[in-house]
PDB file of C-alpha atoms and ligand atoms in Angstrom:
ATOM      1  CA  MET J   1      39.472  38.820   9.534  1.00 93.00           C
ATOM      2  CA  LEU J   2      36.256  39.245  11.531  1.00 98.00           C
ATOM      3  CA  LYS J   3      36.516  35.636  12.731  1.00 98.00           C
ATOM      4  CA  GLN J   4      40.206  35.984  13.668  1.00 98.00           C
ATOM      5  CA  THR J   5      39.494  39.158  15.611  1.00 98.00           C
ATOM      6  CA  LEU J   6      36.565  37.526  17.393  1.00 98.00           C
ATOM      7  CA  LEU J   7      38.737  34.590  18.466  1.00 98.00           C
ATOM      8  CA  LYS J   8      41.534  36.928  19.541  1.00 98.00           C
ATOM      9  CA  ALA J   9      39.037  38.978  21.544  1.00 98.00           C
ATOM     10  CA  VAL J  10      37.557  36.002  23.443  1.00 98.00           C
ATOM     11  CA  GLU J  11      41.080  34.786  24.173  1.00 98.00           C
ATOM     12  CA  ALA J  12      42.129  38.201  25.483  1.00 98.00           C
ATOM     13  CA  GLY J  13      39.082  38.328  27.763  1.00 98.00           C
ATOM     14  CA  ALA J  14      39.617  34.746  28.871  1.00 98.00           C
ATOM     15  CA  ALA J  15      43.257  35.461  29.777  1.00 98.00           C
ATOM     16  CA  GLN J  16      41.958  38.008  32.317  1.00 98.00           C
ATOM     17  CA  LEU J  17      39.313  35.592  33.612  1.00 98.00           C
ATOM     18  CA  THR J  18      42.001  32.917  34.117  1.00 98.00           C
ATOM     19  CA  HIS J  19      44.408  35.402  35.696  1.00 98.00           C
ATOM     20  CA  PHE J  20      41.926  36.366  38.422  1.00 97.00           C
ATOM     21  CA  PHE J  21      40.179  32.979  38.860  1.00 97.00           C
ATOM     22  CA  ASN J  22      40.627  31.718  42.449  1.00 90.00           C
ATOM     23  CA  GLY J  23      42.832  34.725  43.190  1.00 92.00           C
ATOM     24  CA  GLU J  24      42.292  38.141  44.752  1.00 92.00           C
ATOM     25  CA  PHE J  25      39.997  40.683  43.099  1.00 94.00           C
ATOM     26  CA  LYS J  26      37.744  43.572  44.056  1.00 93.00           C
ATOM     27  CA  VAL J  27      34.011  42.872  44.020  1.00 93.00           C
ATOM     28  CA  SER J  28      31.175  45.407  43.933  1.00 90.00           C
ATOM     29  CA  ASN J  29      27.400  45.205  43.706  1.00 88.00           C
ATOM     30  CA  LYS J  30      25.087  46.197  40.885  1.00 83.00           C
ATOM     31  CA  GLU J  31      21.287  46.391  41.101  1.00 79.00           C
ATOM     32  CA  GLY J  32      20.015  43.294  43.021  1.00 75.00           C
ATOM     33  CA  ILE J  33      21.578  42.017  46.205  1.00 79.00           C
ATOM     34  CA  ASN J  34      23.900  39.411  44.629  1.00 79.00           C
ATOM     35  CA  ASN J  35      24.338  40.946  41.198  1.00 81.00           C
ATOM     36  CA  LEU J  36      28.109  41.297  41.291  1.00 83.00           C
ATOM     37  CA  VAL J  37      30.729  42.891  39.156  1.00 93.00           C
ATOM     38  CA  THR J  38      34.394  42.142  39.795  1.00 94.00           C
ATOM     39  CA  GLU J  39      37.711  43.630  38.845  1.00 96.00           C
ATOM     40  CA  ALA J  40      38.040  40.700  36.434  1.00 97.00           C
ATOM     41  CA  ASP J  41      34.852  41.670  34.519  1.00 98.00           C
ATOM     42  CA  HIS J  42      36.301  45.150  33.942  1.00 97.00           C
ATOM     43  CA  ALA J  43      39.771  43.830  33.039  1.00 98.00           C
ATOM     44  CA  ALA J  44      38.292  41.302  30.602  1.00 98.00           C
ATOM     45  CA  GLU J  45      36.106  43.962  28.988  1.00 98.00           C
ATOM     46  CA  LYS J  46      39.077  46.307  28.567  1.00 98.00           C
ATOM     47  CA  ALA J  47      41.200  43.565  26.963  1.00 98.00           C
ATOM     48  CA  ILE J  48      38.341  42.633  24.588  1.00 98.00           C
ATOM     49  CA  PHE J  49      37.740  46.273  23.579  1.00 98.00           C
ATOM     50  CA  GLU J  50      41.461  46.742  22.841  1.00 98.00           C
ATOM     51  CA  VAL J  51      41.501  43.812  20.403  1.00 98.00           C
ATOM     52  CA  ILE J  52      38.298  44.822  18.580  1.00 98.00           C
ATOM     53  CA  GLN J  53      39.014  48.544  18.440  1.00 98.00           C
ATOM     54  CA  LYS J  54      42.523  47.971  17.094  1.00 98.00           C
ATOM     55  CA  GLU J  55      41.164  46.067  14.064  1.00 98.00           C
ATOM     56  CA  PHE J  56      37.757  47.715  13.689  1.00 98.00           C
ATOM     57  CA  PRO J  57      37.764  51.160  15.288  1.00 98.00           C
ATOM     58  CA  GLY J  58      34.523  52.119  13.504  1.00 98.00           C
ATOM     59  CA  HIS J  59      32.409  49.193  14.701  1.00 98.00           C
ATOM     60  CA  TYR J  60      29.506  49.573  17.176  1.00 98.00           C
ATOM     61  CA  LEU J  61      30.008  47.883  20.572  1.00 98.00           C
ATOM     62  CA  LEU J  62      27.446  46.823  23.158  1.00 98.00           C
ATOM     63  CA  SER J  63      29.000  45.457  26.316  1.00 98.00           C
ATOM     64  CA  GLU J  64      27.592  44.666  29.754  1.00 97.00           C
ATOM     65  CA  GLU J  65      29.816  46.845  31.927  1.00 96.00           C
ATOM     66  CA  THR J  66      30.387  49.820  29.586  1.00 95.00           C
ATOM     67  CA  GLY J  67      27.068  49.918  27.768  1.00 95.00           C
ATOM     68  CA  GLU J  68      27.120  51.124  24.169  1.00 96.00           C
ATOM     69  CA  VAL J  69      29.888  52.565  22.050  1.00 96.00           C
ATOM     70  CA  ILE J  70      27.607  53.971  19.377  1.00 95.00           C
ATOM     71  CA  GLN J  71      29.073  54.166  15.865  1.00 95.00           C
ATOM     72  CA  ASP J  72      27.553  54.495  12.440  1.00 96.00           C
ATOM     73  CA  SER J  73      28.413  50.942  11.380  1.00 98.00           C
ATOM     74  CA  SER J  74      26.572  47.886  10.080  1.00 98.00           C
ATOM     75  CA  PHE J  75      28.658  45.758  12.476  1.00 98.00           C
ATOM     76  CA  LYS J  76      27.833  45.454  16.156  1.00 98.00           C
ATOM     77  CA  TRP J  77      29.822  43.418  18.697  1.00 98.00           C
ATOM     78  CA  ILE J  78      27.743  42.227  21.658  1.00 98.00           C
ATOM     79  CA  ILE J  79      29.986  41.396  24.582  1.00 98.00           C
ATOM     80  CA  ASP J  80      29.612  39.717  27.959  1.00 98.00           C
ATOM     81  CA  PRO J  81      33.137  39.968  29.395  1.00 98.00           C
ATOM     82  CA  ILE J  82      32.334  37.313  32.018  1.00 98.00           C
ATOM     83  CA  ASP J  83      29.076  35.397  31.894  1.00 98.00           C
ATOM     84  CA  GLY J  84      28.628  33.507  35.157  1.00 97.00           C
ATOM     85  CA  THR J  85      30.159  36.175  37.381  1.00 96.00           C
ATOM     86  CA  VAL J  86      28.687  34.734  40.601  1.00 95.00           C
ATOM     87  CA  ASN J  87      30.248  31.362  39.730  1.00 97.00           C
ATOM     88  CA  PHE J  88      33.515  33.101  38.898  1.00 97.00           C
ATOM     89  CA  ALA J  89      33.515  34.994  42.206  1.00 96.00           C
ATOM     90  CA  ASN J  90      32.988  31.709  44.074  1.00 95.00           C
ATOM     91  CA  GLY J  91      35.667  29.758  42.207  1.00 97.00           C
ATOM     92  CA  ILE J  92      33.062  27.647  40.351  1.00 98.00           C
ATOM     93  CA  PRO J  93      34.537  26.801  36.929  1.00 98.00           C
ATOM     94  CA  ILE J  94      31.326  27.526  34.968  1.00 98.00           C
ATOM     95  CA  CYS J  95      32.024  30.967  33.573  1.00 98.00           C
ATOM     96  CA  CYS J  96      33.056  32.257  30.181  1.00 98.00           C
ATOM     97  CA  VAL J  97      33.609  35.120  27.792  1.00 98.00           C
ATOM     98  CA  SER J  98      30.782  35.517  25.282  1.00 99.00           C
ATOM     99  CA  ILE J  99      30.871  37.642  22.123  1.00 99.00           C
ATOM    100  CA  GLY J 100      28.418  37.788  19.236  1.00 98.00           C
ATOM    101  CA  VAL J 101      28.851  39.796  16.033  1.00 98.00           C
ATOM    102  CA  GLU J 102      25.836  41.237  14.259  1.00 98.00           C
ATOM    103  CA  GLN J 103      25.829  42.534  10.694  1.00 98.00           C
ATOM    104  CA  ASP J 104      22.845  44.630   9.615  1.00 98.00           C
ATOM    105  CA  GLY J 105      20.844  43.300  12.561  1.00 97.00           C
ATOM    106  CA  GLN J 106      21.617  39.622  11.925  1.00 98.00           C
ATOM    107  CA  MET J 107      23.941  37.590  14.177  1.00 98.00           C
ATOM    108  CA  ILE J 108      26.670  36.227  11.935  1.00 98.00           C
ATOM    109  CA  LEU J 109      29.353  35.019  14.366  1.00 98.00           C
ATOM    110  CA  GLY J 110      29.416  33.845  17.959  1.00 98.00           C
ATOM    111  CA  ALA J 111      32.111  32.612  20.324  1.00 99.00           C
ATOM    112  CA  VAL J 112      31.808  31.449  23.923  1.00 99.00           C
ATOM    113  CA  TYR J 113      35.013  30.478  25.687  1.00 99.00           C
ATOM    114  CA  ASN J 114      35.310  28.850  29.103  1.00 98.00           C
ATOM    115  CA  PRO J 115      39.073  28.829  29.658  1.00 98.00           C
ATOM    116  CA  ILE J 116      38.831  26.948  32.955  1.00 98.00           C
ATOM    117  CA  LEU J 117      37.317  23.881  31.265  1.00 98.00           C
ATOM    118  CA  ASN J 118      39.146  24.761  28.042  1.00 98.00           C
ATOM    119  CA  GLU J 119      35.951  24.753  25.962  1.00 98.00           C
ATOM    120  CA  LEU J 120      35.678  27.099  22.995  1.00 99.00           C
ATOM    121  CA  PHE J 121      32.298  27.091  21.280  1.00 99.00           C
ATOM    122  CA  PHE J 122      32.085  28.860  17.936  1.00 99.00           C
ATOM    123  CA  ALA J 123      29.553  29.378  15.164  1.00 98.00           C
ATOM    124  CA  GLN J 124      29.412  31.217  11.884  1.00 98.00           C
ATOM    125  CA  ARG J 125      25.994  31.628  10.284  1.00 98.00           C
ATOM    126  CA  GLY J 126      25.559  28.948   7.646  1.00 98.00           C
ATOM    127  CA  PHE J 127      28.722  27.042   8.588  1.00 98.00           C
ATOM    128  CA  GLY J 128      27.652  25.022  11.656  1.00 98.00           C
ATOM    129  CA  ALA J 129      28.849  25.095  15.236  1.00 98.00           C
ATOM    130  CA  THR J 130      31.967  23.672  16.842  1.00 99.00           C
ATOM    131  CA  LEU J 131      33.416  22.850  20.248  1.00 99.00           C
ATOM    132  CA  ASN J 132      37.203  23.060  20.143  1.00 98.00           C
ATOM    133  CA  ASP J 133      37.016  22.761  16.319  1.00 98.00           C
ATOM    134  CA  LYS J 134      34.848  19.622  16.336  1.00 98.00           C
ATOM    135  CA  ILE J 135      31.333  19.872  14.860  1.00 98.00           C
ATOM    136  CA  ILE J 136      28.563  19.735  17.466  1.00 98.00           C
ATOM    137  CA  ARG J 137      24.882  18.825  17.084  1.00 98.00           C
ATOM    138  CA  VAL J 138      21.853  19.112  19.335  1.00 99.00           C
ATOM    139  CA  SER J 139      20.307  16.011  20.950  1.00 98.00           C
ATOM    140  CA  ASP J 140      17.440  13.987  19.506  1.00 98.00           C
ATOM    141  CA  LYS J 141      15.029  13.681  22.462  1.00 98.00           C
ATOM    142  CA  THR J 142      11.419  14.106  21.405  1.00 98.00           C
ATOM    143  CA  GLU J 143       9.548  14.655  24.695  1.00 98.00           C
ATOM    144  CA  VAL J 144       9.985  17.149  27.523  1.00 98.00           C
ATOM    145  CA  ILE J 145       9.203  14.407  30.072  1.00 97.00           C
ATOM    146  CA  LYS J 146      12.311  12.466  28.934  1.00 97.00           C
ATOM    147  CA  SER J 147      14.528  15.548  28.609  1.00 98.00           C
ATOM    148  CA  CYS J 148      17.307  17.070  30.663  1.00 98.00           C
ATOM    149  CA  MET J 149      16.706  20.796  31.020  1.00 98.00           C
ATOM    150  CA  VAL J 150      18.622  23.832  32.161  1.00 98.00           C
ATOM    151  CA  THR J 151      17.367  27.233  33.243  1.00 98.00           C
ATOM    152  CA  GLY J 152      18.469  30.349  35.085  1.00 98.00           C
ATOM    153  CA  PHE J 153      16.875  32.765  37.513  1.00 96.00           C
ATOM    154  CA  PRO J 154      17.128  36.555  37.491  1.00 93.00           C
ATOM    155  CA  TYR J 155      19.027  38.325  40.298  1.00 89.00           C
ATOM    156  CA  THR J 156      15.839  40.101  41.299  1.00 87.00           C
ATOM    157  CA  TYR J 157      12.805  37.843  41.775  1.00 86.00           C
ATOM    158  CA  LEU J 158      10.249  38.061  38.973  1.00 86.00           C
ATOM    159  CA  ASP J 159       6.762  37.738  40.424  1.00 89.00           C
ATOM    160  CA  GLU J 160       4.524  37.180  37.402  1.00 92.00           C
ATOM    161  CA  PRO J 161       2.142  34.491  36.087  1.00 93.00           C
ATOM    162  CA  ASN J 162       4.129  31.490  34.808  1.00 96.00           C
ATOM    163  CA  GLY J 163       7.226  33.036  36.367  1.00 97.00           C
ATOM    164  CA  PRO J 164      10.574  31.277  36.778  1.00 97.00           C
ATOM    165  CA  LEU J 165       9.629  29.337  39.909  1.00 96.00           C
ATOM    166  CA  GLU J 166       6.251  28.221  38.554  1.00 96.00           C
ATOM    167  CA  VAL J 167       7.729  26.746  35.384  1.00 98.00           C
ATOM    168  CA  PHE J 168      10.556  25.191  37.394  1.00 98.00           C
ATOM    169  CA  THR J 169       8.073  23.667  39.880  1.00 97.00           C
ATOM    170  CA  LYS J 170       5.975  22.146  37.114  1.00 97.00           C
ATOM    171  CA  LEU J 171       8.972  20.453  35.502  1.00 98.00           C
ATOM    172  CA  ILE J 172      10.388  19.239  38.827  1.00 97.00           C
ATOM    173  CA  ARG J 173       6.987  17.956  40.035  1.00 97.00           C
ATOM    174  CA  ASN J 174       6.833  15.895  36.859  1.00 97.00           C
ATOM    175  CA  GLY J 175      10.279  14.451  37.508  1.00 97.00           C
ATOM    176  CA  VAL J 176      12.107  16.321  34.744  1.00 98.00           C
ATOM    177  CA  PRO J 177      15.737  17.042  35.702  1.00 98.00           C
ATOM    178  CA  VAL J 178      16.302  20.816  35.536  1.00 98.00           C
ATOM    179  CA  ARG J 179      19.853  22.072  36.118  1.00 98.00           C
ATOM    180  CA  ARG J 180      20.882  25.639  36.959  1.00 98.00           C
ATOM    181  CA  LEU J 181      24.456  26.313  35.897  1.00 98.00           C
ATOM    182  CA  GLY J 182      24.588  30.088  36.411  1.00 98.00           C
ATOM    183  CA  SER J 183      25.798  31.084  32.942  1.00 98.00           C
ATOM    184  CA  ALA J 184      23.231  31.561  30.189  1.00 98.00           C
ATOM    185  CA  ALA J 185      25.917  31.533  27.488  1.00 99.00           C
ATOM    186  CA  ILE J 186      27.170  28.145  28.696  1.00 99.00           C
ATOM    187  CA  ASP J 187      23.589  26.852  29.080  1.00 99.00           C
ATOM    188  CA  LEU J 188      23.022  27.628  25.404  1.00 99.00           C
ATOM    189  CA  CYS J 189      26.305  26.049  24.275  1.00 99.00           C
ATOM    190  CA  TRP J 190      25.541  22.904  26.247  1.00 99.00           C
ATOM    191  CA  VAL J 191      22.191  22.649  24.444  1.00 99.00           C
ATOM    192  CA  ALA J 192      24.123  23.028  21.179  1.00 99.00           C
ATOM    193  CA  ALA J 193      26.471  20.222  22.236  1.00 99.00           C
ATOM    194  CA  GLY J 194      23.555  17.904  23.101  1.00 98.00           C
ATOM    195  CA  ARG J 195      24.326  17.863  26.838  1.00 98.00           C
ATOM    196  CA  PHE J 196      20.950  19.460  27.527  1.00 99.00           C
ATOM    197  CA  ASP J 197      17.809  19.064  25.437  1.00 98.00           C
ATOM    198  CA  GLY J 198      16.353  22.449  26.299  1.00 98.00           C
ATOM    199  CA  PHE J 199      16.943  25.776  28.016  1.00 99.00           C
ATOM    200  CA  TYR J 200      14.517  28.527  28.951  1.00 98.00           C
ATOM    201  CA  GLU J 201      14.927  31.731  30.898  1.00 98.00           C
ATOM    202  CA  HIS J 202      12.618  34.661  31.714  1.00 98.00           C
ATOM    203  CA  LYS J 203      14.956  37.638  31.825  1.00 97.00           C
ATOM    204  CA  LEU J 204      18.134  37.846  29.794  1.00 98.00           C
ATOM    205  CA  ASN J 205      20.068  40.726  28.295  1.00 97.00           C
ATOM    206  CA  ALA J 206      21.421  40.793  24.754  1.00 98.00           C
ATOM    207  CA  TRP J 207      24.993  40.097  25.912  1.00 98.00           C
ATOM    208  CA  ASP J 208      23.926  36.895  27.740  1.00 98.00           C
ATOM    209  CA  SER J 209      22.533  35.210  24.641  1.00 98.00           C
ATOM    210  CA  ALA J 210      23.965  36.927  21.518  1.00 98.00           C
ATOM    211  CA  ALA J 211      26.658  34.342  20.799  1.00 99.00           C
ATOM    212  CA  GLY J 212      24.948  31.315  22.338  1.00 98.00           C
ATOM    213  CA  PHE J 213      21.709  31.528  20.383  1.00 98.00           C
ATOM    214  CA  LEU J 214      23.560  31.451  17.053  1.00 98.00           C
ATOM    215  CA  ILE J 215      25.612  28.487  18.320  1.00 99.00           C
ATOM    216  CA  VAL J 216      22.384  26.578  19.137  1.00 99.00           C
ATOM    217  CA  GLU J 217      20.840  27.387  15.743  1.00 98.00           C
ATOM    218  CA  GLU J 218      23.987  26.391  13.892  1.00 98.00           C
ATOM    219  CA  ALA J 219      24.089  23.110  15.841  1.00 99.00           C
ATOM    220  CA  GLY J 220      20.643  22.312  14.421  1.00 98.00           C
ATOM    221  CA  GLY J 221      18.537  23.601  17.321  1.00 98.00           C
ATOM    222  CA  ARG J 222      15.741  26.137  17.534  1.00 98.00           C
ATOM    223  CA  VAL J 223      15.635  29.379  19.523  1.00 98.00           C
ATOM    224  CA  THR J 224      12.548  31.552  20.023  1.00 98.00           C
ATOM    225  CA  ASP J 225      10.864  33.904  22.440  1.00 98.00           C
ATOM    226  CA  PHE J 226       8.017  32.655  24.667  1.00 98.00           C
ATOM    227  CA  GLU J 227       5.544  33.053  21.805  1.00 98.00           C
ATOM    228  CA  GLY J 228       7.545  30.755  19.580  1.00 98.00           C
ATOM    229  CA  LYS J 229       8.587  33.681  17.350  1.00 98.00           C
ATOM    230  CA  PRO J 230      12.125  33.902  15.908  1.00 97.00           C
ATOM    231  CA  TYR J 231      14.526  34.935  18.648  1.00 98.00           C
ATOM    232  CA  SER J 232      15.726  38.481  19.169  1.00 98.00           C
ATOM    233  CA  PRO J 233      18.346  39.071  21.882  1.00 98.00           C
ATOM    234  CA  TYR J 234      16.771  42.505  22.514  1.00 98.00           C
ATOM    235  CA  GLN J 235      13.813  41.084  24.438  1.00 98.00           C
ATOM    236  CA  PRO J 236      14.078  39.127  27.726  1.00 98.00           C
ATOM    237  CA  HIS J 237      12.538  35.678  27.031  1.00 98.00           C
ATOM    238  CA  ILE J 238      14.307  32.660  25.559  1.00 98.00           C
ATOM    239  CA  VAL J 239      13.474  29.059  24.746  1.00 99.00           C
ATOM    240  CA  ALA J 240      16.336  27.150  23.107  1.00 99.00           C
ATOM    241  CA  THR J 241      16.017  23.457  22.330  1.00 99.00           C
ATOM    242  CA  ASN J 242      17.032  20.630  20.039  1.00 98.00           C
ATOM    243  CA  GLY J 243      13.997  21.631  17.918  1.00 98.00           C
ATOM    244  CA  LYS J 244      12.087  18.395  18.563  1.00 98.00           C
ATOM    245  CA  ILE J 245      10.803  19.380  22.024  1.00 98.00           C
ATOM    246  CA  HIS J 246      10.485  23.064  21.169  1.00 98.00           C
ATOM    247  CA  ASP J 247       6.743  23.550  20.744  1.00 98.00           C
ATOM    248  CA  GLU J 248       6.071  21.479  23.847  1.00 98.00           C
ATOM    249  CA  LEU J 249       8.515  23.489  25.966  1.00 98.00           C
ATOM    250  CA  VAL J 250       7.065  26.784  24.660  1.00 98.00           C
ATOM    251  CA  ALA J 251       3.622  25.557  25.774  1.00 98.00           C
ATOM    252  CA  VAL J 252       5.000  24.579  29.197  1.00 98.00           C
ATOM    253  CA  VAL J 253       6.582  28.020  29.829  1.00 98.00           C
ATOM    254  CA  ASN J 254       3.189  29.517  28.977  1.00 98.00           C
ATOM    255  CA  GLY J 255       1.363  27.442  31.611  1.00 97.00           C
ATOM    256  CA  GLY J 256       0.550  24.326  29.541  1.00 97.00           C
ATOM    257  CA  GLU J 257       0.993  20.760  30.727  1.00 95.00           C
ATOM    258  CA  LEU J 258       3.634  18.291  29.591  1.00 95.00           C
ATOM    259  CA  ARG J 259       2.602  15.752  26.958  1.00 91.00           C
ATOM    260  CA  ASN J 260       2.478  11.980  27.654  1.00 79.00           C
ATOM    261  CA  LEU J 261       2.072  12.260  31.404  1.00 71.00           C
TER     262      LEU J 261
HETATM  263  C1  LIG G   1      23.906  36.024  34.345  1.00 89.21           C
HETATM  264  C2  LIG G   1      24.037  34.572  33.972  1.00 89.21           C
HETATM  265  C3  LIG G   1      22.939  33.756  34.620  1.00 89.21           C
HETATM  266  C4  LIG G   1      21.569  34.283  34.258  1.00 89.21           C
HETATM  267  C5  LIG G   1      21.449  35.763  34.617  1.00 89.21           C
HETATM  268  C6  LIG G   1      22.565  36.556  33.926  1.00 89.21           C
HETATM  269  P1  LIG G   1      26.200  37.445  34.534  1.00 89.21           P
HETATM  270  O1  LIG G   1      24.909  36.820  33.718  1.00 89.21           O
HETATM  271  O2  LIG G   1      23.984  34.402  32.585  1.00 89.21           O
HETATM  272  O3  LIG G   1      22.977  32.406  34.200  1.00 89.21           O
HETATM  273  O4  LIG G   1      20.609  33.547  34.984  1.00 89.21           O
HETATM  274  O5  LIG G   1      20.190  36.226  34.170  1.00 89.21           O
HETATM  275  O6  LIG G   1      22.460  37.908  34.279  1.00 89.21           O
HETATM  276  O7  LIG G   1      25.649  38.432  35.491  1.00 89.21           O
HETATM  277  O8  LIG G   1      26.877  36.312  35.197  1.00 89.21           O
HETATM  278  O9  LIG G   1      26.956  38.060  33.402  1.00 89.21           O
HETATM  279 CA1  LIG G   2      25.664  37.562  31.555  1.00 89.21          CA
HETATM  280 CA1  LIG G   3      28.573  39.441  32.814  1.00 89.21          CA
END
């Protein structure tokens, strides 16, 4: 029932995303000059809430545009109604609905749906990860120097030691391809599918990564914070990899050098 409702909810959100994509919609600004929210984000969130609250009116919700619907429940739905809003607003087809479900503080289900590319990523703890119902696995690269990476940058520049541009520069100077798709949820799913070998980012919110991190883990990958500790979506740092390059990438985001240069 939980799984069915999750899939119904991502579909309901995605129907709104598709409806507005490349069409007319109102856009407003949040904190940060290009941190946008559109009419479609609100419409998707409303459609998602309707589905979940119809089946599970007592469950706790945490969603980007509304914030928290606090309930005394062991279940918490963590919702990004559109991840990749800047892409969405520019007609770039790398955007999705992302929903994770936590039970007693542990992520048990995750779904990320990009309706424009028709890609539905799904994972249930202990049951693996799928893309459109086909099992997916992480890649088998063993060195950062031979890897294809993806990252993202916060809307407001983060000026700190080993900040986003410093890590990016180090990888690029060493000839490592680093992509920037603009949707953390999709970045994670593409690591899970083996399209990327690793992903790191310095400042995410729980709704950006809740579903995607479970999808990476269930595809055989590893996800941690910058200290290499088990990942929590309630802190900003993430390193998600195929597992084999993980320790090396954690060292690199902390200022270390790549191996085998
Ligand atoms: C953003 C995207 C982006 C990441 C930002 C997020 P939004 O989410 O996931 O890839 O770099 O940190 O805020 O605003 O498109 O939902
Ligand atoms: Ca997001
Ligand atoms: Ca969003």
